[in-house]
Amino acid sequence: MKKISKDEMATFGENTRLVIGGREPSEYHGFVNPPVYHGSTVLAPTTKDLLNHTPRYSYGRRGNPTNDSLEEALKTLDGSAGVVLCPSGLAAVSTALLSCLSAGDHLLMVDTTYQPTRQLCDKVLSRFGIETTYYDPLIGAGIEALLRPNTKAVYLEAPGSQTFEMQDVPGIADIAHRHGATVLLDNTWATPLFFDAFGHGVDLSIQAGTKYIVGHSDAMFGVVSASRKAWPALKSFHGDAGQCVAPDDVYLAMRGLRTMGVRLRQHQESALRVAKWLAKRPEVQRVLHPALEGDPGHTIWKRDFKGSSGLFSIVLQPAPMEAVAAFLDDLKFFGLGYSWGGYESLALPFDCKTYRSATSWDPGGPCVRIHVGLEDVADLIGDLDAGLARFRAARG
């Protein structure tokens, strides 16, 4: 296999880059996949090399060839200046935020953020003297009024967690940059395949790699990609904080990355079919999916995104929790569990009234978040059809 330069790699399509990024079979005896390096201690050839840190690797926590292969593949995919690997999606969020915030700083955090991110802000960052202000995801240019002299970071999520509001990422990023703030984005839902974070003004792009990168519900993993401006601080904090990922989990993430393109397209196609079917059901008030025409965020999604994934939510007709449980408890193909992005379909009832502060959430009925996996759509629809019949009967 001919060695490919980085400049040449940039000319290839996304799926080609997913397959070949970070692979150098000539360096590991022709094997297609890089070996998994288990190790902490790295031996130096001489005292001088040891003390001057001249070898490429110095200690297992500071990287190994397995990590390098995945980091290079991810850089190739999103066009970032650098990538760090973290042991979970939340670890990636905390690493990104702490790389650009210090005591006395002010953070603008989108109100629809992933709930553990909110807990990080309220329980951890606050102890370090970092103040968080939550803002409406639909604020757009109005974000300027919330910026202060000490606002050092603006955090976005597009679409919003659970309720799928779309943000004007380039518009907000432009205003934030004019005020000297770093722009962070949780890009887990779309991945770099469907949203070019750096092309839309983001400085730090975060993914819970547990989801679509790993893709098989068998490893915890997170990643932060940085622009050239944000990379030095991210790299420094990541190393100083001792963040590292077990080599077997890195390998699972790399294995998942190779097929993410085909999986994500299938998730997209199946989810849209299921969402459109649900939108016609009388038991469903609304489907929250920005790729659907008529969704409030569809115009921004169509302008900025190249695709959608398998995750969306529905608002059911008013009903007691017993009816929601009747709908969900006997589903055959939709497991009841947290996370998403794996090959399997999932369903999760939620009510975010208690963890919104800048906005109110009153949808008029119980909500369920759905992740459409890789099962046959006809089977999934049949399962939901039976579940909605149970919901209707229990609702009375």
Short mmCIF file of C-alpha atoms in Angstrom, two decimals:
data_model
loop_
_atom_site.label_atom_id
_atom_site.label_comp_id
_atom_site.label_asym_id
_atom_site.label_seq_id
_atom_site.Cartn_x
_atom_site.Cartn_y
_atom_site.Cartn_z
CA MET A 1 0.00 0.00 0.00
CA LYS A 2 1.53 3.30 -1.11
CA LYS A 3 2.20 5.87 1.60
CA ILE A 4 -0.10 8.89 1.24
CA SER A 5 0.89 12.43 2.18
CA LYS A 6 -1.29 14.64 4.37
CA ASP A 7 -1.82 17.08 1.50
CA GLU A 8 -2.96 14.25 -0.76
CA MET A 9 -5.20 12.84 1.97
CA ALA A 10 -7.09 16.13 2.14
CA THR A 11 -8.21 15.70 -1.48
CA PHE A 12 -9.99 12.40 -0.85
CA GLY A 13 -13.65 11.88 -0.01
CA GLU A 14 -14.83 11.51 3.57
CA ASN A 15 -15.43 7.77 3.40
CA THR A 16 -12.00 7.19 1.93
CA ARG A 17 -10.46 9.22 4.73
CA LEU A 18 -12.46 7.24 7.29
CA VAL A 19 -11.00 4.01 5.93
CA ILE A 20 -7.36 4.98 5.41
CA GLY A 21 -6.77 7.84 7.87
CA GLY A 22 -4.09 7.06 10.45
CA ARG A 23 -3.14 3.72 8.87
CA GLU A 24 0.47 2.95 7.96
CA PRO A 25 0.68 -0.84 7.37
CA SER A 26 4.33 -0.54 6.35
CA GLU A 27 5.14 0.45 9.92
CA TYR A 28 3.57 -2.70 11.40
CA HIS A 29 4.66 -5.48 9.09
CA GLY A 30 1.82 -5.06 6.61
CA PHE A 31 -1.06 -5.69 8.99
CA VAL A 32 -4.10 -3.61 8.05
CA ASN A 33 -4.81 -2.44 11.60
CA PRO A 34 -2.22 -0.95 13.95
CA PRO A 35 -1.31 -3.09 16.95
CA VAL A 36 -2.75 -2.34 20.37
CA TYR A 37 0.05 -1.10 22.63
CA HIS A 38 -0.46 -2.03 26.28
CA GLY A 39 2.09 -0.25 28.39
CA SER A 40 3.01 2.41 30.87
CA THR A 41 6.81 2.37 30.92
CA VAL A 42 8.74 3.35 27.80
CA LEU A 43 12.48 2.67 27.82
CA ALA A 44 14.97 5.24 26.56
CA PRO A 45 18.23 4.12 24.95
CA THR A 46 20.47 6.43 27.01
CA THR A 47 20.40 8.65 30.08
CA LYS A 48 20.69 11.69 27.83
CA ASP A 49 17.65 10.60 25.80
CA LEU A 50 15.70 9.88 28.97
CA LEU A 51 16.39 13.26 30.58
CA ASN A 52 15.92 15.26 27.39
CA HIS A 53 12.75 13.39 26.35
CA THR A 54 14.17 12.84 22.89
CA PRO A 55 12.33 9.57 22.08
CA ARG A 56 8.94 9.93 20.42
CA TYR A 57 7.23 8.33 23.42
CA SER A 58 8.08 8.85 27.07
CA TYR A 59 5.26 7.35 29.14
CA GLY A 60 2.05 5.48 28.40
CA ARG A 61 -0.17 8.29 29.64
CA ARG A 62 1.42 10.66 27.13
CA GLY A 63 0.49 8.55 24.11
CA ASN A 64 1.47 5.49 22.11
CA PRO A 65 1.28 4.37 18.46
CA THR A 66 -2.31 3.11 18.88
CA ASN A 67 -3.46 6.52 20.08
CA ASP A 68 -1.48 8.29 17.37
CA SER A 69 -3.21 6.28 14.67
CA LEU A 70 -6.70 7.22 15.89
CA GLU A 71 -5.77 10.86 16.52
CA GLU A 72 -4.40 11.17 13.00
CA ALA A 73 -7.53 9.57 11.52
CA LEU A 74 -9.76 11.99 13.43
CA LYS A 75 -7.65 14.99 12.39
CA THR A 76 -7.90 13.83 8.79
CA LEU A 77 -11.67 13.64 9.11
CA ASP A 78 -12.44 17.04 10.64
CA GLY A 79 -9.48 19.13 9.43
CA SER A 80 -8.47 20.16 12.94
CA ALA A 81 -5.04 21.28 14.14
CA GLY A 82 -5.01 18.60 16.83
CA VAL A 83 -7.07 16.01 18.67
CA VAL A 84 -7.05 14.68 22.23
CA LEU A 85 -8.67 11.45 23.38
CA CYS A 86 -10.65 11.25 26.63
CA PRO A 87 -12.16 8.36 28.62
CA SER A 88 -15.77 9.51 28.12
CA GLY A 89 -17.88 12.14 26.41
CA LEU A 90 -18.25 14.07 29.67
CA ALA A 91 -14.48 13.93 30.18
CA ALA A 92 -14.14 15.48 26.72
CA VAL A 93 -16.55 18.26 27.70
CA SER A 94 -14.68 19.01 30.93
CA THR A 95 -11.29 18.89 29.19
CA ALA A 96 -12.43 21.32 26.50
CA LEU A 97 -13.96 23.77 28.99
CA LEU A 98 -11.08 23.71 31.44
CA SER A 99 -8.57 24.23 28.65
CA CYS A 100 -9.97 27.72 28.02
CA LEU A 101 -11.40 28.83 31.38
CA SER A 102 -9.78 30.08 34.58
CA ALA A 103 -10.96 31.36 37.95
CA GLY A 104 -12.94 34.58 37.54
CA ASP A 105 -14.00 33.80 33.97
CA HIS A 106 -17.54 33.83 32.65
CA LEU A 107 -19.04 31.05 30.50
CA LEU A 108 -22.11 31.28 28.26
CA MET A 109 -23.72 27.84 28.13
CA VAL A 110 -26.68 26.90 25.92
CA ASP A 111 -29.74 26.09 28.03
CA THR A 112 -30.46 22.89 26.11
CA THR A 113 -27.10 21.33 26.89
CA TYR A 114 -26.57 17.69 27.79
CA GLN A 115 -27.63 17.45 31.45
CA PRO A 116 -24.26 16.17 32.79
CA THR A 117 -22.61 19.23 31.19
CA ARG A 118 -24.97 21.43 33.20
CA GLN A 119 -24.03 19.52 36.35
CA LEU A 120 -20.35 20.07 35.54
CA CYS A 121 -20.97 23.81 35.31
CA ASP A 122 -23.11 24.06 38.43
CA LYS A 123 -21.18 21.66 40.69
CA VAL A 124 -17.56 21.81 39.50
CA LEU A 125 -16.82 24.98 37.54
CA SER A 126 -18.64 27.06 40.15
CA ARG A 127 -16.25 25.75 42.83
CA PHE A 128 -13.35 27.03 40.75
CA GLY A 129 -14.78 30.55 40.55
CA ILE A 130 -16.12 30.21 37.01
CA GLU A 131 -19.58 31.71 36.54
CA THR A 132 -22.03 30.18 34.06
CA THR A 133 -24.92 31.99 32.38
CA TYR A 134 -27.39 29.83 30.47
CA TYR A 135 -28.88 31.23 27.28
CA ASP A 136 -31.74 30.46 24.91
CA PRO A 137 -30.49 28.29 22.01
CA LEU A 138 -32.52 30.45 19.61
CA ILE A 139 -30.90 33.68 20.76
CA GLY A 140 -28.86 34.16 17.57
CA ALA A 141 -27.32 37.64 17.39
CA GLY A 142 -28.84 38.44 20.78
CA ILE A 143 -25.91 36.57 22.34
CA GLU A 144 -23.96 39.82 22.12
CA ALA A 145 -25.99 41.35 24.93
CA LEU A 146 -24.90 38.55 27.29
CA LEU A 147 -21.17 38.84 26.61
CA ARG A 148 -19.10 40.44 29.36
CA PRO A 149 -15.48 41.58 29.46
CA ASN A 150 -14.62 38.34 31.29
CA THR A 151 -16.65 36.03 29.00
CA LYS A 152 -13.99 33.62 27.81
CA ALA A 153 -16.10 30.84 26.28
CA VAL A 154 -19.43 30.31 24.50
CA TYR A 155 -20.69 26.73 24.39
CA LEU A 156 -23.15 25.52 21.75
CA GLU A 157 -25.01 22.31 20.99
CA ALA A 158 -26.63 21.81 17.60
CA PRO A 159 -29.17 20.39 17.74
CA GLY A 160 -30.04 20.73 21.42
CA SER A 161 -29.99 17.72 23.68
CA GLN A 162 -33.37 15.96 23.86
CA THR A 163 -35.40 18.81 22.35
CA PHE A 164 -33.39 19.37 19.14
CA GLU A 165 -33.43 23.15 18.78
CA MET A 166 -31.02 24.35 16.07
CA GLN A 167 -28.49 27.11 16.77
CA ASP A 168 -27.03 29.62 14.37
CA VAL A 169 -23.49 28.38 14.92
CA PRO A 170 -21.63 30.67 12.47
CA GLY A 171 -23.60 33.73 13.57
CA ILE A 172 -22.93 33.16 17.26
CA ALA A 173 -19.29 32.21 16.60
CA ASP A 174 -18.66 35.42 14.69
CA ILE A 175 -19.99 37.56 17.55
CA ALA A 176 -18.12 35.54 20.19
CA HIS A 177 -14.83 35.87 18.32
CA ARG A 178 -15.24 39.64 18.02
CA HIS A 179 -15.32 39.71 21.81
CA GLY A 180 -12.34 37.39 22.21
CA ALA A 181 -14.27 34.32 23.42
CA THR A 182 -13.52 30.72 22.53
CA VAL A 183 -16.37 28.87 20.79
CA LEU A 184 -17.08 25.27 21.81
CA LEU A 185 -19.58 22.91 20.19
CA ASP A 186 -20.91 19.48 21.09
CA ASN A 187 -20.90 17.88 17.63
CA THR A 188 -21.87 14.35 18.71
CA TRP A 189 -25.23 14.26 16.89
CA ALA A 190 -23.97 15.18 13.42
CA THR A 191 -20.28 14.18 13.69
CA PRO A 192 -17.79 15.84 11.31
CA LEU A 193 -19.39 13.87 8.48
CA PHE A 194 -22.58 15.90 8.62
CA PHE A 195 -21.38 19.17 10.18
CA ASP A 196 -18.10 20.97 9.52
CA ALA A 197 -17.53 22.56 12.91
CA PHE A 198 -14.33 24.41 12.03
CA GLY A 199 -15.74 25.66 8.75
CA HIS A 200 -18.55 27.27 10.76
CA GLY A 201 -16.32 29.09 13.25
CA VAL A 202 -15.92 26.60 16.10
CA ASP A 203 -12.64 26.51 18.08
CA LEU A 204 -13.17 23.31 20.08
CA SER A 205 -15.36 20.53 18.68
CA ILE A 206 -16.44 17.85 21.16
CA GLN A 207 -17.80 14.39 20.48
CA ALA A 208 -19.00 11.72 22.87
CA GLY A 209 -17.22 9.06 20.86
CA THR A 210 -19.12 6.46 22.86
CA LYS A 211 -21.90 7.17 20.38
CA TYR A 212 -21.26 7.11 16.62
CA ILE A 213 -17.48 6.76 16.57
CA VAL A 214 -17.49 3.57 18.65
CA GLY A 215 -20.90 2.62 17.29
CA HIS A 216 -21.28 -0.73 19.04
CA SER A 217 -22.17 0.21 22.65
CA ASP A 218 -19.02 -1.46 23.94
CA ALA A 219 -16.63 1.33 24.97
CA MET A 220 -16.58 4.68 26.73
CA PHE A 221 -14.75 7.31 24.73
CA GLY A 222 -14.58 11.06 24.07
CA VAL A 223 -12.68 13.33 21.71
CA VAL A 224 -11.92 17.04 21.48
CA SER A 225 -10.67 18.54 18.21
CA ALA A 226 -9.13 22.01 18.16
CA SER A 227 -8.53 24.86 15.77
CA ARG A 228 -4.96 26.08 15.37
CA LYS A 229 -5.64 28.88 17.86
CA ALA A 230 -7.13 26.61 20.54
CA TRP A 231 -4.78 23.64 20.10
CA PRO A 232 -1.82 24.64 22.34
CA ALA A 233 -3.99 25.22 25.42
CA LEU A 234 -6.02 22.05 24.81
CA LYS A 235 -2.91 19.89 24.36
CA SER A 236 -1.29 21.36 27.47
CA PHE A 237 -4.33 20.92 29.74
CA HIS A 238 -5.07 17.40 28.49
CA GLY A 239 -1.55 16.28 29.40
CA ASP A 240 -1.38 18.16 32.68
CA ALA A 241 -4.74 16.75 33.81
CA GLY A 242 -3.62 13.17 33.18
CA GLN A 243 -6.36 12.35 30.70
CA CYS A 244 -5.80 9.11 28.81
CA VAL A 245 -7.80 6.25 27.30
CA ALA A 246 -7.15 2.53 27.71
CA PRO A 247 -5.60 1.08 24.53
CA ASP A 248 -8.35 -1.50 24.03
CA ASP A 249 -10.97 1.26 24.05
CA VAL A 250 -8.88 3.26 21.57
CA TYR A 251 -8.81 0.21 19.33
CA LEU A 252 -12.60 -0.21 19.57
CA ALA A 253 -13.05 3.45 18.69
CA MET A 254 -10.75 3.07 15.70
CA ARG A 255 -12.58 -0.04 14.55
CA GLY A 256 -15.89 1.80 14.80
CA LEU A 257 -14.57 4.86 12.96
CA ARG A 258 -13.82 2.83 9.83
CA THR A 259 -17.50 2.05 9.32
CA MET A 260 -19.03 5.24 10.72
CA GLY A 261 -19.87 6.60 7.26
CA VAL A 262 -22.04 3.69 6.17
CA ARG A 263 -23.59 3.30 9.62
CA LEU A 264 -24.45 6.98 9.93
CA ARG A 265 -26.11 7.06 6.51
CA GLN A 266 -28.22 4.05 7.47
CA HIS A 267 -29.15 5.61 10.83
CA GLN A 268 -30.17 8.76 8.96
CA GLU A 269 -32.30 6.98 6.37
CA SER A 270 -34.05 4.72 8.88
CA ALA A 271 -34.64 7.50 11.42
CA LEU A 272 -36.22 9.76 8.82
CA ARG A 273 -38.57 6.98 7.74
CA VAL A 274 -39.59 6.28 11.33
CA ALA A 275 -39.91 9.99 12.16
CA LYS A 276 -42.16 10.65 9.15
CA TRP A 277 -44.32 7.68 10.10
CA LEU A 278 -44.62 8.91 13.68
CA ALA A 279 -45.52 12.42 12.49
CA LYS A 280 -48.72 10.99 10.99
CA ARG A 281 -49.81 9.14 14.09
CA PRO A 282 -52.71 10.62 16.09
CA GLU A 283 -51.02 9.63 19.37
CA VAL A 284 -48.08 11.93 18.55
CA GLN A 285 -48.37 15.71 18.87
CA ARG A 286 -44.99 16.60 17.40
CA VAL A 287 -41.80 15.05 16.13
CA LEU A 288 -38.68 16.99 17.11
CA HIS A 289 -36.29 16.39 14.23
CA PRO A 290 -34.57 19.30 12.43
CA ALA A 291 -34.24 17.39 9.16
CA LEU A 292 -38.03 17.26 8.81
CA GLU A 293 -39.68 20.02 6.79
CA GLY A 294 -41.82 22.08 9.12
CA ASP A 295 -39.48 21.67 12.08
CA PRO A 296 -38.59 25.13 13.51
CA GLY A 297 -34.89 24.41 13.01
CA HIS A 298 -35.14 22.98 9.50
CA THR A 299 -33.97 26.14 7.68
CA ILE A 300 -30.73 26.34 9.68
CA TRP A 301 -30.22 22.58 9.43
CA LYS A 302 -30.61 22.71 5.65
CA ARG A 303 -28.22 25.67 5.39
CA ASP A 304 -25.41 24.31 7.56
CA PHE A 305 -25.68 20.52 7.76
CA LYS A 306 -25.04 17.77 5.24
CA GLY A 307 -27.14 15.13 6.99
CA SER A 308 -28.82 13.94 10.17
CA SER A 309 -28.38 11.00 12.48
CA GLY A 310 -30.56 8.41 14.20
CA LEU A 311 -31.61 10.47 17.21
CA PHE A 312 -34.79 12.54 17.61
CA SER A 313 -37.69 13.00 20.03
CA ILE A 314 -41.47 12.88 20.01
CA VAL A 315 -44.11 14.66 22.07
CA LEU A 316 -47.05 12.37 22.79
CA GLN A 317 -50.63 13.43 23.40
CA PRO A 318 -51.39 14.27 27.05
CA ALA A 319 -51.39 11.08 29.08
CA PRO A 320 -50.40 9.74 32.51
CA MET A 321 -47.03 8.07 33.01
CA GLU A 322 -48.80 4.72 33.12
CA ALA A 323 -49.75 5.11 29.48
CA VAL A 324 -46.17 6.03 28.54
CA ALA A 325 -44.96 2.94 30.39
CA ALA A 326 -47.51 0.81 28.54
CA PHE A 327 -46.09 2.16 25.27
CA LEU A 328 -42.45 1.52 26.19
CA ASP A 329 -42.28 -1.48 28.50
CA ASP A 330 -43.21 -4.17 25.98
CA LEU A 331 -41.29 -2.88 22.96
CA LYS A 332 -39.35 -5.69 21.30
CA PHE A 333 -36.61 -3.77 19.49
CA PHE A 334 -36.31 -0.49 21.41
CA GLY A 335 -34.34 -0.99 24.59
CA LEU A 336 -34.90 1.35 27.53
CA GLY A 337 -31.54 2.85 28.34
CA TYR A 338 -29.24 5.85 28.33
CA SER A 339 -26.74 6.68 25.61
CA TRP A 340 -27.36 6.23 21.89
CA GLY A 341 -25.40 5.90 18.66
CA GLY A 342 -24.98 2.13 18.81
CA TYR A 343 -26.34 -0.42 16.37
CA GLU A 344 -29.41 -0.99 18.55
CA SER A 345 -32.57 1.09 18.85
CA LEU A 346 -33.34 2.80 22.15
CA ALA A 347 -36.15 4.80 23.76
CA LEU A 348 -35.96 7.13 26.75
CA PRO A 349 -38.81 9.07 28.38
CA PHE A 350 -37.75 12.50 29.59
CA ASP A 351 -39.01 15.72 31.11
CA CYS A 352 -36.51 18.60 31.06
CA LYS A 353 -38.66 21.15 32.90
CA THR A 354 -36.47 20.90 35.98
CA TYR A 355 -33.14 21.43 34.21
CA ARG A 356 -33.86 24.44 32.03
CA SER A 357 -33.31 27.89 33.47
CA ALA A 358 -33.05 30.40 30.60
CA THR A 359 -36.02 28.89 28.76
CA SER A 360 -39.20 27.09 29.73
CA TRP A 361 -40.23 23.67 28.47
CA ASP A 362 -43.94 22.90 28.36
CA PRO A 363 -44.61 20.65 25.36
CA GLY A 364 -48.14 19.75 26.37
CA GLY A 365 -47.52 16.03 26.66
CA PRO A 366 -44.98 13.40 27.70
CA CYS A 367 -41.78 13.18 25.67
CA VAL A 368 -39.74 10.24 24.44
CA ARG A 369 -36.30 10.37 22.86
CA ILE A 370 -35.75 7.73 20.20
CA HIS A 371 -32.57 6.38 18.70
CA VAL A 372 -33.17 4.39 15.53
CA GLY A 373 -30.62 1.64 15.16
CA LEU A 374 -29.74 -0.66 12.28
CA GLU A 375 -32.70 -3.02 12.47
CA ASP A 376 -35.15 -3.32 9.56
CA VAL A 377 -37.41 -0.28 9.51
CA ALA A 378 -40.52 -2.38 8.95
CA ASP A 379 -39.83 -4.24 12.20
CA LEU A 380 -39.24 -1.01 14.10
CA ILE A 381 -42.45 0.56 12.80
CA GLY A 382 -44.41 -2.57 13.65
CA ASP A 383 -42.99 -2.46 17.17
CA LEU A 384 -43.90 1.22 17.60
CA ASP A 385 -47.35 0.62 16.13
CA ALA A 386 -48.07 -2.01 18.77
CA GLY A 387 -46.65 0.25 21.47
CA LEU A 388 -48.82 3.18 20.45
CA ALA A 389 -51.86 0.89 20.51
CA ARG A 390 -51.00 0.06 24.13
CA PHE A 391 -50.53 3.77 24.84
CA ARG A 392 -53.92 4.56 23.34
CA ALA A 393 -55.64 1.82 25.36
CA ALA A 394 -54.00 2.88 28.63
CA ARG A 395 -54.77 6.53 27.98
CA GLY A 396 -58.46 5.77 27.69
#
